[in-house]
Short mmCIF file of C-alpha atoms and ligand atoms in Angstrom, two decimals:
data_model
loop_
_atom_site.label_atom_id
_atom_site.label_comp_id
_atom_site.label_asym_id
_atom_site.label_seq_id
_atom_site.Cartn_x
_atom_site.Cartn_y
_atom_site.Cartn_z
CA UNK S 1 -114.12 80.09 -73.03
CA UNK S 2 -111.63 77.83 -70.96
CA UNK S 3 -113.25 76.68 -67.55
CA UNK S 4 -111.38 76.96 -64.58
CA UNK S 5 -110.61 75.95 -61.09
CA UNK S 6 -109.84 78.68 -58.30
CA UNK S 7 -107.50 77.38 -55.18
CA UNK S 8 -107.31 80.11 -52.24
CA UNK S 9 -105.37 79.55 -49.10
CA UNK S 10 -106.49 82.31 -46.65
CA UNK S 11 -104.45 82.89 -43.43
CA UNK S 12 -104.97 85.59 -40.73
CA UNK S 13 -103.08 88.85 -42.91
CA UNK S 14 -103.50 87.52 -46.51
CA UNK S 15 -105.47 85.72 -49.19
CA UNK S 16 -103.71 83.73 -51.96
CA UNK S 17 -104.95 82.62 -54.54
CA UNK S 18 -103.74 80.20 -57.71
CA UNK S 19 -106.17 80.05 -61.31
CA UNK S 20 -106.16 76.62 -63.27
CA UNK S 21 -107.12 76.08 -67.32
CA UNK S 22 -108.73 73.17 -67.53
CA UNK S 23 -106.54 71.71 -70.86
CA UNK S 24 -108.39 67.90 -70.50
CA UNK S 25 -110.23 65.86 -68.44
CA UNK S 26 -107.15 65.78 -65.43
CA UNK S 27 -105.08 68.32 -66.68
CA UNK S 28 -104.70 71.64 -65.51
CA UNK S 29 -102.34 74.96 -66.29
CA UNK S 30 -101.45 77.49 -64.41
CA UNK S 31 -102.52 80.85 -65.34
CA UNK S 32 -102.33 83.43 -62.58
CA UNK S 33 -101.41 83.57 -59.20
CA UNK S 34 -101.70 86.40 -56.45
CA UNK S 35 -102.31 87.40 -52.88
CA UNK S 36 -104.21 89.81 -51.06
CA UNK S 37 -102.14 90.76 -47.67
CA UNK S 38 -101.59 93.23 -45.00
CA UNK S 39 -105.22 92.25 -43.99
CA UNK S 40 -106.08 94.56 -41.21
CA UNK S 41 -103.36 96.62 -41.27
CA UNK S 42 -103.27 100.16 -42.58
CA UNK S 43 -101.82 99.22 -46.31
CA UNK S 44 -103.19 96.04 -47.10
CA UNK S 45 -101.59 95.51 -51.33
CA UNK S 46 -103.02 93.12 -53.79
CA UNK S 47 -100.60 91.81 -56.48
CA UNK S 48 -101.35 89.34 -59.52
CA UNK S 49 -98.89 87.63 -61.54
CA UNK S 50 -99.53 85.41 -64.89
CA UNK S 51 -98.11 82.14 -65.36
CA UNK S 52 -94.89 83.96 -67.13
CA UNK S 53 -94.41 85.73 -63.90
CA UNK S 54 -95.33 89.07 -65.38
CA UNK S 55 -97.44 91.58 -63.06
CA UNK S 56 -100.94 91.86 -63.56
CA UNK S 57 -101.95 94.47 -60.89
CA UNK S 58 -99.99 95.89 -57.50
CA UNK S 59 -101.97 98.11 -55.65
CA UNK S 60 -102.97 99.53 -52.58
CA UNK S 61 -106.43 98.54 -51.31
CA UNK S 62 -108.34 100.80 -48.84
CA UNK S 63 -107.50 99.45 -45.39
CA UNK S 64 -111.22 99.67 -44.87
CA UNK S 65 -112.04 97.40 -47.92
CA UNK S 66 -109.70 94.63 -46.47
CA UNK S 67 -110.19 94.74 -42.43
CA UNK S 68 -110.87 90.91 -42.61
CA UNK S 69 -110.72 88.17 -44.42
CA UNK S 70 -114.48 88.18 -45.29
CA UNK S 71 -114.18 91.60 -46.54
CA UNK S 72 -110.38 91.24 -48.47
CA UNK S 73 -112.33 87.53 -49.83
CA UNK S 74 -114.32 90.33 -51.49
CA UNK S 75 -112.13 92.71 -53.07
CA UNK S 76 -109.84 89.13 -54.27
CA UNK S 77 -113.80 88.23 -55.66
CA UNK S 78 -114.49 91.50 -57.45
CA UNK S 79 -110.77 91.76 -58.97
CA UNK S 80 -110.96 88.11 -60.35
CA UNK S 81 -114.73 88.27 -61.71
CA UNK S 82 -113.87 91.81 -63.59
CA UNK S 83 -110.44 89.73 -64.79
CA UNK S 84 -112.13 86.57 -65.80
CA UNK S 85 -115.77 87.45 -67.54
CA UNK S 86 -117.33 84.21 -65.84
CA UNK S 87 -117.39 82.48 -62.71
CA UNK S 88 -114.73 79.22 -62.05
CA UNK S 89 -115.68 76.05 -62.67
CA UNK S 90 -115.24 75.14 -58.73
CA UNK S 91 -113.55 76.63 -55.80
CA UNK S 92 -110.17 74.55 -54.11
CA UNK S 93 -109.95 75.95 -50.57
CA UNK S 94 -106.42 74.97 -48.28
CA UNK S 95 -108.08 73.79 -44.43
CA UNK S 96 -105.62 73.39 -41.96
CA UNK S 97 -108.06 71.04 -39.93
CA UNK S 98 -110.05 68.38 -41.03
CA UNK S 99 -110.22 66.43 -37.60
CA UNK S 100 -109.53 62.65 -37.03
CA UNK S 101 -111.70 61.48 -39.59
CA UNK S 102 -111.54 63.35 -43.22
CA UNK S 103 -109.00 61.48 -45.26
CA UNK S 104 -109.66 62.95 -48.27
CA UNK S 105 -111.18 66.07 -49.72
CA UNK S 106 -114.53 66.98 -49.34
CA UNK S 107 -117.59 69.00 -51.02
CA UNK S 108 -118.61 71.87 -48.89
CA UNK S 109 -121.99 71.84 -47.83
CA UNK S 110 -123.90 72.97 -44.68
CA UNK S 111 -123.74 70.32 -42.52
CA UNK S 112 -119.70 70.02 -43.17
CA UNK S 113 -118.90 73.75 -42.68
CA UNK S 114 -120.70 72.97 -39.39
CA UNK S 115 -118.31 70.09 -38.66
CA UNK S 116 -115.13 71.87 -40.18
CA UNK S 117 -115.93 75.20 -37.70
CA UNK S 118 -116.06 72.68 -34.69
CA UNK S 119 -113.06 71.84 -35.41
CA UNK S 120 -111.84 75.37 -34.85
CA UNK S 121 -110.64 75.22 -31.28
CA UNK S 122 -108.13 72.06 -32.38
CA UNK S 123 -106.48 75.59 -34.59
CA UNK S 124 -108.23 78.46 -33.62
CA UNK S 125 -105.11 80.99 -35.68
CA UNK S 126 -105.81 79.26 -39.06
CA UNK S 127 -109.18 77.32 -39.06
CA UNK S 128 -111.21 80.46 -38.81
CA UNK S 129 -109.34 82.31 -41.43
CA UNK S 130 -109.21 79.04 -43.90
CA UNK S 131 -113.40 79.19 -43.55
CA UNK S 132 -113.83 82.67 -43.66
CA UNK S 133 -113.74 82.78 -47.83
CA UNK S 134 -115.97 79.82 -48.13
CA UNK S 135 -118.74 81.02 -46.19
CA UNK S 136 -118.62 84.24 -48.02
CA UNK S 137 -119.25 82.46 -51.35
CA UNK S 138 -121.25 80.25 -50.41
CA UNK S 139 -123.44 83.44 -49.58
CA UNK S 140 -122.74 85.50 -52.39
CA UNK S 141 -122.26 82.33 -55.36
CA UNK S 142 -124.00 79.39 -53.74
CA UNK S 143 -123.93 77.91 -56.96
CA UNK S 144 -120.08 77.64 -57.26
CA UNK S 145 -118.95 74.15 -56.00
CA UNK S 146 -116.66 74.36 -53.11
CA UNK S 147 -114.19 71.69 -52.04
CA UNK S 148 -112.16 72.21 -48.77
CA UNK S 149 -108.75 70.45 -49.00
CA UNK S 150 -107.30 69.89 -45.40
CA UNK S 151 -103.68 69.43 -44.10
CA UNK S 152 -104.35 66.66 -41.98
CA UNK S 153 -105.72 64.43 -44.51
CA UNK S 154 -102.62 62.85 -46.21
CA UNK S 155 -101.84 61.76 -42.81
CA UNK S 156 -104.86 59.98 -41.55
CA UNK S 157 -103.27 56.53 -42.83
CA UNK S 158 -101.04 56.69 -39.71
CA UNK S 159 -100.93 54.00 -36.88
CA UNK S 160 -102.91 53.88 -34.08
CA UNK S 161 -99.85 54.14 -32.48
CA UNK S 162 -98.26 57.05 -34.43
CA UNK S 163 -101.98 58.73 -33.58
CA UNK S 164 -101.03 58.85 -29.98
CA UNK S 165 -99.71 60.63 -27.33
CA UNK S 166 -98.66 58.86 -23.99
CA UNK S 167 -101.57 60.26 -22.09
CA UNK S 168 -104.83 58.72 -20.68
CA UNK S 169 -107.16 57.23 -23.33
CA UNK S 170 -110.04 60.06 -22.33
CA UNK S 171 -107.19 63.16 -23.55
CA UNK S 172 -107.31 61.19 -26.79
CA UNK S 173 -110.70 60.70 -26.97
CA UNK S 174 -111.67 64.44 -26.57
CA UNK S 175 -109.47 64.76 -29.56
CA UNK S 176 -105.37 64.95 -27.89
CA UNK S 177 -104.10 63.04 -31.21
CA UNK S 178 -101.34 63.39 -33.46
CA UNK S 179 -102.82 64.98 -36.23
CA UNK S 180 -100.17 65.82 -38.75
CA UNK S 181 -100.12 68.70 -40.72
CA UNK S 182 -98.13 70.32 -44.13
CA UNK S 183 -100.24 67.00 -45.74
CA UNK S 184 -100.84 68.62 -49.26
CA UNK S 185 -97.36 69.59 -49.56
CA UNK S 186 -96.14 65.61 -48.81
CA UNK S 187 -98.83 64.55 -50.83
CA UNK S 188 -97.84 66.43 -53.73
CA UNK S 189 -94.24 65.45 -52.79
CA UNK S 190 -95.40 61.44 -53.24
CA UNK S 191 -97.04 62.03 -56.91
CA UNK S 192 -94.14 64.30 -57.63
CA UNK S 193 -91.73 61.34 -57.10
CA UNK S 194 -93.81 58.58 -58.76
CA UNK S 195 -93.66 60.70 -61.90
CA UNK S 196 -89.67 62.19 -61.50
CA UNK S 197 -87.95 59.68 -59.35
CA UNK S 198 -89.92 55.96 -59.68
CA UNK S 199 -87.25 54.55 -58.63
CA UNK S 200 -87.54 55.65 -55.05
CA UNK S 201 -91.10 56.34 -55.28
CA UNK S 202 -92.22 53.59 -53.30
CA UNK S 203 -89.20 53.32 -50.57
CA UNK S 204 -89.09 54.53 -47.20
CA UNK S 205 -88.77 58.20 -47.78
CA UNK S 206 -88.38 61.20 -44.86
CA UNK S 207 -89.59 64.27 -46.85
CA UNK S 208 -88.57 67.99 -45.08
CA UNK S 209 -91.02 71.04 -45.65
CA UNK S 210 -89.05 73.81 -44.25
CA UNK S 211 -90.76 76.90 -45.08
CA UNK S 212 -92.29 79.15 -42.34
CA UNK S 213 -93.79 76.33 -41.03
CA UNK S 214 -91.42 73.51 -40.56
CA UNK S 215 -91.82 69.76 -40.22
CA UNK S 216 -90.76 66.19 -41.58
CA UNK S 217 -93.04 63.64 -42.72
CA UNK S 218 -91.71 59.50 -43.17
CA UNK S 219 -93.66 58.38 -46.56
CA UNK S 220 -94.18 54.35 -47.05
CA UNK S 221 -94.88 53.11 -50.47
CA UNK S 222 -96.62 56.72 -50.88
CA UNK S 223 -98.52 56.92 -47.54
CA UNK S 224 -97.55 58.87 -44.68
CA UNK S 225 -96.73 56.63 -41.85
CA UNK S 226 -94.82 59.55 -39.18
CA UNK S 227 -94.85 63.39 -38.82
CA UNK S 228 -92.98 65.33 -36.77
CA UNK S 229 -95.88 67.74 -36.29
CA UNK S 230 -98.97 65.99 -34.11
CA UNK S 231 -101.69 67.78 -31.89
CA UNK S 232 -101.20 71.58 -33.56
CA UNK S 233 -98.76 72.94 -35.65
CA UNK S 234 -96.23 74.13 -33.06
CA UNK S 235 -94.86 70.54 -32.39
CA UNK S 236 -91.38 68.60 -33.69
CA UNK S 237 -89.09 70.63 -35.67
CA UNK S 238 -87.87 74.46 -35.32
CA UNK S 239 -89.95 77.06 -37.13
CA UNK S 240 -89.42 80.56 -38.22
CA UNK S 241 -91.58 81.91 -35.45
CA UNK S 242 -92.78 78.63 -33.25
CA UNK S 243 -90.02 76.57 -31.15
CA UNK S 244 -91.04 72.94 -32.25
CA UNK S 245 -89.88 70.70 -29.32
CA UNK S 246 -90.50 72.04 -26.27
CA UNK S 247 -91.22 70.64 -22.66
CA UNK S 248 -94.71 70.77 -21.95
CA UNK S 249 -93.45 71.99 -18.27
CA UNK S 250 -91.94 75.23 -19.44
CA UNK S 251 -95.71 76.26 -20.46
CA UNK S 252 -96.68 75.42 -17.16
CA UNK S 253 -93.48 77.30 -15.65
CA UNK S 254 -95.11 80.46 -17.84
CA UNK S 255 -98.55 80.40 -16.43
CA UNK S 256 -96.98 80.26 -12.81
CA UNK S 257 -94.91 83.48 -14.02
CA UNK S 258 -98.86 84.80 -14.14
CA UNK S 259 -98.59 84.71 -17.97
CA UNK S 260 -102.14 84.39 -19.50
CA UNK S 261 -103.15 81.63 -22.56
CA UNK S 262 -103.31 84.52 -24.83
CA UNK S 263 -99.75 85.77 -24.29
CA UNK S 264 -98.48 81.94 -24.36
CA UNK S 265 -100.33 81.23 -27.57
CA UNK S 266 -98.49 84.92 -28.98
CA UNK S 267 -95.39 83.53 -28.11
CA UNK S 268 -95.40 80.35 -29.10
CA UNK S 269 -97.02 81.10 -32.21
CA UNK S 270 -94.71 84.27 -32.89
CA UNK S 271 -92.08 84.93 -30.63
CA UNK S 272 -90.17 81.54 -30.67
CA UNK S 273 -88.19 79.60 -33.51
CA UNK S 274 -85.73 81.40 -35.13
CA UNK S 275 -86.67 85.08 -34.73
CA UNK S 276 -86.71 84.11 -30.65
CA UNK S 277 -83.14 82.89 -31.08
CA UNK S 278 -81.83 84.64 -33.28
CA UNK S 279 -83.65 88.16 -31.78
CA UNK S 280 -83.14 89.20 -35.64
CA UNK S 281 -85.61 87.60 -38.08
CA UNK S 282 -87.60 84.51 -39.18
CA UNK S 283 -85.85 84.76 -42.75
CA UNK S 284 -83.84 82.48 -43.02
CA UNK S 285 -81.88 84.71 -45.78
CA UNK S 286 -81.12 87.89 -43.01
CA UNK S 287 -80.09 84.84 -40.84
CA UNK S 288 -77.86 83.28 -43.43
CA UNK S 289 -76.28 87.06 -44.44
CA UNK S 290 -75.95 87.74 -40.86
CA UNK S 291 -72.78 87.29 -38.89
CA UNK S 292 -73.69 87.91 -35.73
CA UNK S 293 -73.04 85.03 -32.28
CA UNK S 294 -76.92 84.85 -31.83
CA UNK S 295 -77.70 84.00 -35.97
CA UNK S 296 -74.88 81.97 -36.01
CA UNK S 297 -76.43 79.86 -32.95
CA UNK S 298 -79.95 80.13 -34.86
CA UNK S 299 -78.76 78.07 -38.08
CA UNK S 300 -77.16 75.73 -35.42
CA UNK S 301 -80.09 74.97 -33.63
CA UNK S 302 -82.04 74.68 -37.02
CA UNK S 303 -80.07 72.26 -38.70
CA UNK S 304 -79.02 70.14 -35.59
CA UNK S 305 -82.81 69.61 -34.70
CA UNK S 306 -83.84 69.04 -37.86
CA UNK S 307 -81.10 66.69 -38.47
CA UNK S 308 -82.48 65.05 -35.35
CA UNK S 309 -86.27 64.88 -35.82
CA UNK S 310 -85.79 63.30 -39.50
CA UNK S 311 -83.11 60.39 -38.76
CA UNK S 312 -86.00 60.34 -35.53
CA UNK S 313 -88.47 58.69 -38.85
CA UNK S 314 -86.41 55.93 -39.87
CA UNK S 315 -87.77 54.68 -36.41
CA UNK S 316 -91.30 54.62 -38.42
CA UNK S 317 -89.98 52.60 -41.48
CA UNK S 318 -86.76 50.43 -40.26
CA UNK S 319 -84.43 52.57 -42.30
CA UNK S 320 -84.31 55.39 -44.69
CA UNK S 321 -84.09 55.04 -48.76
CA UNK S 322 -84.11 58.49 -49.44
CA UNK S 323 -84.30 62.07 -47.78
CA UNK S 324 -86.32 64.48 -49.95
CA UNK S 325 -85.84 68.40 -49.18
CA UNK S 326 -88.55 71.16 -50.11
CA UNK S 327 -90.44 74.20 -49.23
CA UNK S 328 -88.80 77.84 -49.06
CA UNK S 329 -85.63 76.88 -47.39
CA UNK S 330 -85.47 73.40 -48.40
CA UNK S 331 -85.89 74.12 -52.15
CA UNK S 332 -83.42 77.56 -51.91
CA UNK S 333 -80.79 77.36 -49.55
CA UNK S 334 -77.80 75.06 -50.14
CA UNK S 335 -75.90 75.85 -46.63
CA UNK S 336 -79.12 74.91 -44.80
CA UNK S 337 -79.26 71.56 -46.64
CA UNK S 338 -75.37 70.98 -45.95
CA UNK S 339 -75.43 72.11 -42.69
CA UNK S 340 -78.13 69.43 -41.86
CA UNK S 341 -76.54 66.70 -43.78
CA UNK S 342 -73.19 67.47 -41.57
CA UNK S 343 -75.44 65.75 -38.77
CA UNK S 344 -75.83 62.47 -40.75
CA UNK S 345 -71.98 62.13 -41.43
CA UNK S 346 -72.08 59.05 -39.30
CA UNK S 347 -74.65 57.51 -41.34
CA UNK S 348 -72.73 57.34 -44.34
CA UNK S 349 -75.07 60.65 -46.09
CA UNK S 350 -72.44 62.58 -47.93
CA UNK S 351 -73.93 65.33 -50.31
CA UNK S 352 -72.21 66.46 -53.82
CA UNK S 353 -71.92 70.50 -53.20
CA UNK S 354 -71.90 71.22 -56.80
CA UNK S 355 -74.98 68.69 -57.31
CA UNK S 356 -76.29 70.85 -54.14
CA UNK S 357 -75.31 74.29 -55.38
CA UNK S 358 -77.77 73.07 -58.10
CA UNK S 359 -80.37 72.04 -56.06
CA UNK S 360 -80.54 69.24 -57.55
CA UNK S 361 -82.72 66.79 -57.79
CA UNK S 362 -80.15 64.80 -56.40
CA UNK S 363 -78.15 66.16 -54.22
CA UNK S 364 -75.87 63.51 -52.58
CA UNK S 365 -73.05 61.73 -54.03
CA UNK S 366 -73.15 58.29 -55.65
CA UNK S 367 -71.60 57.07 -53.19
CA UNK S 368 -74.07 58.08 -50.13
CA UNK S 369 -75.94 55.40 -48.34
CA UNK S 370 -78.96 57.31 -47.87
CA UNK S 371 -79.78 59.33 -51.92
CA UNK S 372 -80.66 62.93 -51.00
CA UNK S 373 -82.83 64.87 -53.15
CA UNK S 374 -84.49 68.13 -53.59
CA UNK S 375 -87.88 68.72 -54.84
CA UNK S 376 -90.29 71.50 -55.58
CA UNK S 377 -93.71 71.52 -53.94
CA UNK S 378 -96.69 72.67 -54.90
CA UNK S 379 -99.83 72.24 -52.78
CA UNK S 380 -101.80 74.42 -54.80
CA UNK S 381 -101.98 72.28 -57.93
CA UNK S 382 -103.18 69.53 -55.38
CA UNK S 383 -105.97 71.32 -54.10
CA UNK S 384 -106.71 71.84 -58.16
CA UNK S 385 -106.39 68.38 -59.31
CA UNK S 386 -108.74 67.49 -56.04
CA UNK S 387 -111.07 69.66 -56.39
CA UNK S 388 -111.33 69.17 -60.74
CA UNK S 389 -111.68 65.36 -59.25
CA UNK S 390 -114.62 65.79 -57.23
CA UNK S 391 -116.49 67.99 -59.26
CA UNK S 392 -115.56 66.30 -62.54
CA UNK S 393 -115.23 62.44 -61.59
CA UNK S 394 -113.60 60.19 -63.81
P1 ADP N 1 -94.47 79.78 -46.11
O1 ADP N 1 -95.32 79.47 -47.85
O2 ADP N 1 -94.69 78.66 -45.51
O3 ADP N 1 -94.43 80.91 -46.28
P2 ADP N 1 -91.74 79.40 -47.81
O4 ADP N 1 -92.24 77.86 -47.83
O5 ADP N 1 -92.18 80.34 -48.85
O6 ADP N 1 -93.10 79.55 -46.18
O7 ADP N 1 -90.13 79.43 -47.09
C1 ADP N 1 -90.34 80.30 -46.76
C2 ADP N 1 -88.94 80.67 -45.97
O8 ADP N 1 -87.83 80.13 -47.15
C3 ADP N 1 -88.05 81.66 -45.43
O9 ADP N 1 -87.78 81.64 -44.34
C4 ADP N 1 -86.97 82.41 -46.13
O10 ADP N 1 -86.38 82.69 -46.07
C5 ADP N 1 -86.60 80.84 -46.67
N1 ADP N 1 -85.78 81.36 -48.42
C6 ADP N 1 -86.77 81.61 -49.52
N2 ADP N 1 -85.17 81.77 -50.71
C7 ADP N 1 -84.68 81.52 -50.17
C8 ADP N 1 -83.06 81.14 -50.06
N3 ADP N 1 -82.83 81.13 -51.45
N4 ADP N 1 -82.09 80.85 -49.53
C9 ADP N 1 -82.54 80.72 -47.78
N5 ADP N 1 -84.08 80.62 -47.59
C10 ADP N 1 -84.48 81.08 -48.35
#
């Protein structure tokens, strides 16, 4: 029987999972992927597809069986063991925060779990959910090795200056630093460029992850040197439901208006961004299909501020050799890519409409002063690779 690696990405309302067959010493091929969503709602649903995209299972789960992430993890585990007839060789997890020091994925033990739990105040909406399945599996199946892969790790190559805000040093010492996120996606992009576009891979690259969360990263010689996200995943570019840049004074004003911590937190994480600006939706496809002035304004804001933030990263590298778009919007929307690039005409950046419509890989004209590319991200594969490398070192 082929050994497998299981990858788990647990959020507050969904658990996504991917299973890979180990084909060679470092070779992985996807076997299936699925998700249990609607955790904590009245209609949780389990969906699994094989690598060809055929549905293996799609059914509702009794709400009592998926009331929270640990419960839901049991449902996923039961389905997987029934389907696989054997345990995976190891399980890799996406964990949002690795703190200031963890720059690589690590094998989970009790000391590490305690260390990661202590980071929960830095990512209260994500870290506890990411850790819940690790704890459940550790209790039920302690013999299966687990690996934690961090969204912050790829950014630990930042300089001392890139790591800071202009605040008193004691706040930095207490952890108010620019950690950066989406690192697993950028690590995949850096790796993929080496294979697919070796001419640019070692150059000065600005990669933009435009999904539900949105950020950009300056990558030089394959390493992250700056990111638009910092202390939390709220900073930087506008997102589906998060504002990105926002004057800290606005938060003080909300407090003066009597808003409490939870209310402000909910507003900043779930009510802002495209959703707040448009009043319609956080889903880019819905906004593109709408002709209301508010939807058009939301798209215009998005394109402008993303374009501005991406070019700002050029200062970290004293120039930009290539631009890479990735994730849901970045990979699939020629219209948004064009709207962003329209702000770069003064820099000599020019997209080729036909290449852009075909989603690249190169979408800029031959004359464009900076090459612009589309690369599909694959965070799950990076997690699976790291997990395999840690349990079967070469
Ligand atoms: P996440 O994995 O963080 O949930 P994704 O990377 O899947 O996010 O990106 C989700 C976003 O991508 C949504 O705003 C969705 O509307 C957008 N998206 C997906 N496909 C398209 C498309 N064909 N055109 C425009 N936007 C798209």
